[in-house]
Amino acid sequence: EEVVGLYGRSISDAEPRHRYLKGPFQGLVNAKAAKVYRDELILTESVIDTLSLVQLGLENVLPCYGTNGFTEVHRKLMSDERVKRVIIAFDADEAGEAGARKLTDELTGNGLTVKTIVPPEGKDWNEYLTGGGRGETVQALISEALPAGQAPAGPGVTVSKENGAYRFDSGGVRYRVLGVKTGFAGKPRLHPQNPVP
């Protein structure tokens, strides 16, 4: 068999910190995670971050090859396995945030539910692990994160936009507001007599 992928990380601050074989990025995707954990997959920015989350007890993790390293192999794997929800767990820096926004747009455009989290301490998940991080804290971050496009609107109320309509959920009652123009100045008026089940 032929080696198609190899990864290493510099132990100093020398750049580049992440080292791969020349040529297209391939061979380092944890395909088994996509087969076993279709309901929810975590995407990290690098192989070392994936291994760090696995060390913390999370096994539903796939590495990307950097902030722009979500490849056709990832896309095909997620499509073939019918993955439902993705947690983007990139680094807590500008590049990580920009990469997470770009990937969120792509994945939500393909109909996936997407949440984004960052390490609560340290720049990346490896720093979080080596600094004494806990898997339970990562699980709590995932549970508390809101899906992309959904924002809290007040105590017990969430707002999301789907198919051109705004949806408000509160206390088990769902309202749908149609015909709202983007950039409205006032608050939309809800009509409780027409709740959407």
PDB file of N, CA and C in Angstrom, residues 40-81:
ATOM      1  N   GLU A  40     -24.461  13.568  14.950  1.00  0.00           N
ATOM      2  CA  GLU A  40     -23.700  14.771  15.290  1.00  0.00           C
ATOM      3  C   GLU A  40     -22.203  14.521  15.146  1.00  0.00           C
ATOM      4  N   LEU A  41     -21.562  15.305  14.294  1.00  0.00           N
ATOM      5  CA  LEU A  41     -20.120  15.228  14.097  1.00  0.00           C
ATOM      6  C   LEU A  41     -19.471  16.553  14.487  1.00  0.00           C
ATOM      7  N   ILE A  42     -18.284  16.462  15.052  1.00  0.00           N
ATOM      8  CA  ILE A  42     -17.505  17.645  15.395  1.00  0.00           C
ATOM      9  C   ILE A  42     -16.378  17.776  14.376  1.00  0.00           C
ATOM     10  N   LEU A  43     -16.210  18.968  13.804  1.00  0.00           N
ATOM     11  CA  LEU A  43     -15.119  19.242  12.878  1.00  0.00           C
ATOM     12  C   LEU A  43     -14.100  20.147  13.561  1.00  0.00           C
ATOM     13  N   THR A  44     -12.841  19.718  13.599  1.00  0.00           N
ATOM     14  CA  THR A  44     -11.792  20.561  14.159  1.00  0.00           C
ATOM     15  C   THR A  44     -10.905  21.081  13.035  1.00  0.00           C
ATOM     16  N   GLU A  45     -10.042  22.021  13.408  1.00  0.00           N
ATOM     17  CA  GLU A  45      -9.174  22.672  12.426  1.00  0.00           C
ATOM     18  C   GLU A  45      -7.960  21.822  12.063  1.00  0.00           C
ATOM     19  N   SER A  46      -7.590  20.870  12.928  1.00  0.00           N
ATOM     20  CA  SER A  46      -6.385  20.091  12.654  1.00  0.00           C
ATOM     21  C   SER A  46      -6.478  18.694  13.256  1.00  0.00           C
ATOM     22  N   VAL A  47      -5.568  17.847  12.827  1.00  0.00           N
ATOM     23  CA  VAL A  47      -5.503  16.479  13.326  1.00  0.00           C
ATOM     24  C   VAL A  47      -5.211  16.466  14.829  1.00  0.00           C
ATOM     25  N   ILE A  48      -4.284  17.308  15.297  1.00  0.00           N
ATOM     26  CA  ILE A  48      -3.927  17.316  16.720  1.00  0.00           C
ATOM     27  C   ILE A  48      -5.119  17.739  17.578  1.00  0.00           C
ATOM     28  N   ASP A  49      -5.960  18.637  17.062  1.00  0.00           N
ATOM     29  CA  ASP A  49      -7.145  19.042  17.817  1.00  0.00           C
ATOM     30  C   ASP A  49      -8.171  17.911  17.882  1.00  0.00           C
ATOM     31  N   THR A  50      -8.304  17.166  16.791  1.00  0.00           N
ATOM     32  CA  THR A  50      -9.187  15.996  16.807  1.00  0.00           C
ATOM     33  C   THR A  50      -8.703  14.981  17.837  1.00  0.00           C
ATOM     34  N   LEU A  51      -7.415  14.691  17.824  1.00  0.00           N
ATOM     35  CA  LEU A  51      -6.860  13.738  18.788  1.00  0.00           C
ATOM     36  C   LEU A  51      -7.021  14.241  20.223  1.00  0.00           C
ATOM     37  N   SER A  52      -6.955  15.553  20.410  1.00  0.00           N
ATOM     38  CA  SER A  52      -7.132  16.129  21.753  1.00  0.00           C
ATOM     39  C   SER A  52      -8.563  15.919  22.245  1.00  0.00           C
ATOM     40  N   LEU A  53      -9.548  16.125  21.368  1.00  0.00           N
ATOM     41  CA  LEU A  53     -10.939  15.898  21.774  1.00  0.00           C
ATOM     42  C   LEU A  53     -11.215  14.416  22.002  1.00  0.00           C
ATOM     43  N   VAL A  54     -10.598  13.546  21.205  1.00  0.00           N
ATOM     44  CA  VAL A  54     -10.729  12.104  21.444  1.00  0.00           C
ATOM     45  C   VAL A  54     -10.162  11.758  22.815  1.00  0.00           C
ATOM     46  N   GLN A  55      -9.028  12.361  23.167  1.00  0.00           N
ATOM     47  CA  GLN A  55      -8.426  12.133  24.485  1.00  0.00           C
ATOM     48  C   GLN A  55      -9.358  12.590  25.612  1.00  0.00           C
ATOM     49  N   LEU A  56     -10.194  13.601  25.329  1.00  0.00           N
ATOM     50  CA  LEU A  56     -11.161  14.101  26.319  1.00  0.00           C
ATOM     51  C   LEU A  56     -12.449  13.274  26.342  1.00  0.00           C
ATOM     52  N   GLY A  57     -12.514  12.226  25.510  1.00  0.00           N
ATOM     53  CA  GLY A  57     -13.663  11.329  25.538  1.00  0.00           C
ATOM     54  C   GLY A  57     -14.683  11.543  24.449  1.00  0.00           C
ATOM     55  N   LEU A  58     -14.435  12.462  23.516  1.00  0.00           N
ATOM     56  CA  LEU A  58     -15.356  12.690  22.403  1.00  0.00           C
ATOM     57  C   LEU A  58     -14.814  11.949  21.190  1.00  0.00           C
ATOM     58  N   GLU A  59     -15.591  11.022  20.658  1.00  0.00           N
ATOM     59  CA  GLU A  59     -15.105  10.201  19.552  1.00  0.00           C
ATOM     60  C   GLU A  59     -15.729  10.573  18.209  1.00  0.00           C
ATOM     61  N   ASN A  60     -16.712  11.446  18.224  1.00  0.00           N
ATOM     62  CA  ASN A  60     -17.417  11.822  16.996  1.00  0.00           C
ATOM     63  C   ASN A  60     -16.747  13.027  16.328  1.00  0.00           C
ATOM     64  N   VAL A  61     -15.433  12.929  16.111  1.00  0.00           N
ATOM     65  CA  VAL A  61     -14.648  14.069  15.659  1.00  0.00           C
ATOM     66  C   VAL A  61     -13.938  13.764  14.335  1.00  0.00           C
ATOM     67  N   LEU A  62     -13.975  14.744  13.427  1.00  0.00           N
ATOM     68  CA  LEU A  62     -13.255  14.671  12.159  1.00  0.00           C
ATOM     69  C   LEU A  62     -12.313  15.866  12.058  1.00  0.00           C
ATOM     70  N   PRO A  63     -11.084  15.663  11.581  1.00  0.00           N
ATOM     71  CA  PRO A  63     -10.189  16.803  11.377  1.00  0.00           C
ATOM     72  C   PRO A  63     -10.350  17.412   9.986  1.00  0.00           C
ATOM     73  N   CYS A  64     -10.188  18.732   9.916  1.00  0.00           N
ATOM     74  CA  CYS A  64     -10.017  19.410   8.636  1.00  0.00           C
ATOM     75  C   CYS A  64      -8.526  19.682   8.479  1.00  0.00           C
ATOM     76  N   TYR A  65      -8.147  20.150   7.324  1.00  0.00           N
ATOM     77  CA  TYR A  65      -6.741  20.464   7.061  1.00  0.00           C
ATOM     78  C   TYR A  65      -6.552  21.979   7.139  1.00  0.00           C
ATOM     79  N   GLY A  66      -6.861  22.562   8.278  1.00  0.00           N
ATOM     80  CA  GLY A  66      -6.789  24.007   8.443  1.00  0.00           C
ATOM     81  C   GLY A  66      -8.154  24.639   8.247  1.00  0.00           C
ATOM     82  N   THR A  67      -8.210  25.968   8.354  1.00  0.00           N
ATOM     83  CA  THR A  67      -9.489  26.683   8.294  1.00  0.00           C
ATOM     84  C   THR A  67     -10.168  26.565   6.938  1.00  0.00           C
ATOM     85  N   ASN A  68      -9.390  26.355   5.885  1.00  0.00           N
ATOM     86  CA  ASN A  68      -9.960  26.177   4.545  1.00  0.00           C
ATOM     87  C   ASN A  68      -9.756  24.752   4.050  1.00  0.00           C
ATOM     88  N   GLY A  69      -9.588  23.827   4.994  1.00  0.00           N
ATOM     89  CA  GLY A  69      -9.260  22.456   4.637  1.00  0.00           C
ATOM     90  C   GLY A  69     -10.404  21.476   4.714  1.00  0.00           C
ATOM     91  N   PHE A  70     -11.629  21.947   4.489  1.00  0.00           N
ATOM     92  CA  PHE A  70     -12.777  21.053   4.364  1.00  0.00           C
ATOM     93  C   PHE A  70     -12.827  20.640   2.902  1.00  0.00           C
ATOM     94  N   THR A  71     -12.525  19.370   2.620  1.00  0.00           N
ATOM     95  CA  THR A  71     -12.286  18.914   1.246  1.00  0.00           C
ATOM     96  C   THR A  71     -13.478  18.169   0.645  1.00  0.00           C
ATOM     97  N   GLU A  72     -13.326  17.808  -0.606  1.00  0.00           N
ATOM     98  CA  GLU A  72     -14.344  16.989  -1.274  1.00  0.00           C
ATOM     99  C   GLU A  72     -14.513  15.643  -0.583  1.00  0.00           C
ATOM    100  N   VAL A  73     -13.456  15.130   0.006  1.00  0.00           N
ATOM    101  CA  VAL A  73     -13.553  13.867   0.752  1.00  0.00           C
ATOM    102  C   VAL A  73     -14.498  14.041   1.942  1.00  0.00           C
ATOM    103  N   HIS A  74     -14.367  15.166   2.660  1.00  0.00           N
ATOM    104  CA  HIS A  74     -15.287  15.457   3.768  1.00  0.00           C
ATOM    105  C   HIS A  74     -16.734  15.558   3.256  1.00  0.00           C
ATOM    106  N   ARG A  75     -16.902  16.322   2.191  1.00  0.00           N
ATOM    107  CA  ARG A  75     -18.251  16.543   1.647  1.00  0.00           C
ATOM    108  C   ARG A  75     -18.903  15.216   1.252  1.00  0.00           C
ATOM    109  N   LYS A  76     -18.156  14.390   0.537  1.00  0.00           N
ATOM    110  CA  LYS A  76     -18.702  13.105   0.090  1.00  0.00           C
ATOM    111  C   LYS A  76     -19.012  12.198   1.271  1.00  0.00           C
ATOM    112  N   LEU A  77     -18.105  12.141   2.232  1.00  0.00           N
ATOM    113  CA  LEU A  77     -18.312  11.303   3.406  1.00  0.00           C
ATOM    114  C   LEU A  77     -19.566  11.714   4.164  1.00  0.00           C
ATOM    115  N   MET A  78     -19.736  13.003   4.377  1.00  0.00           N
ATOM    116  CA  MET A  78     -20.899  13.480   5.128  1.00  0.00           C
ATOM    117  C   MET A  78     -22.193  13.271   4.349  1.00  0.00           C
ATOM    118  N   SER A  79     -22.125  13.424   3.045  1.00  0.00           N
ATOM    119  CA  SER A  79     -23.300  13.183   2.213  1.00  0.00           C
ATOM    120  C   SER A  79     -23.651  11.697   2.186  1.00  0.00           C
ATOM    121  N   ASP A  80     -22.650  10.848   1.964  1.00  0.00           N
ATOM    122  CA  ASP A  80     -22.880   9.409   1.897  1.00  0.00           C
ATOM    123  C   ASP A  80     -23.434   8.851   3.203  1.00  0.00           C
ATOM    124  N   GLU A  81     -22.954   9.385   4.320  1.00  0.00           N
ATOM    125  CA  GLU A  81     -23.395   8.891   5.629  1.00  0.00           C
ATOM    126  C   GLU A  81     -24.622   9.621   6.159  1.00  0.00           C
TER     127      GLU A  81
END
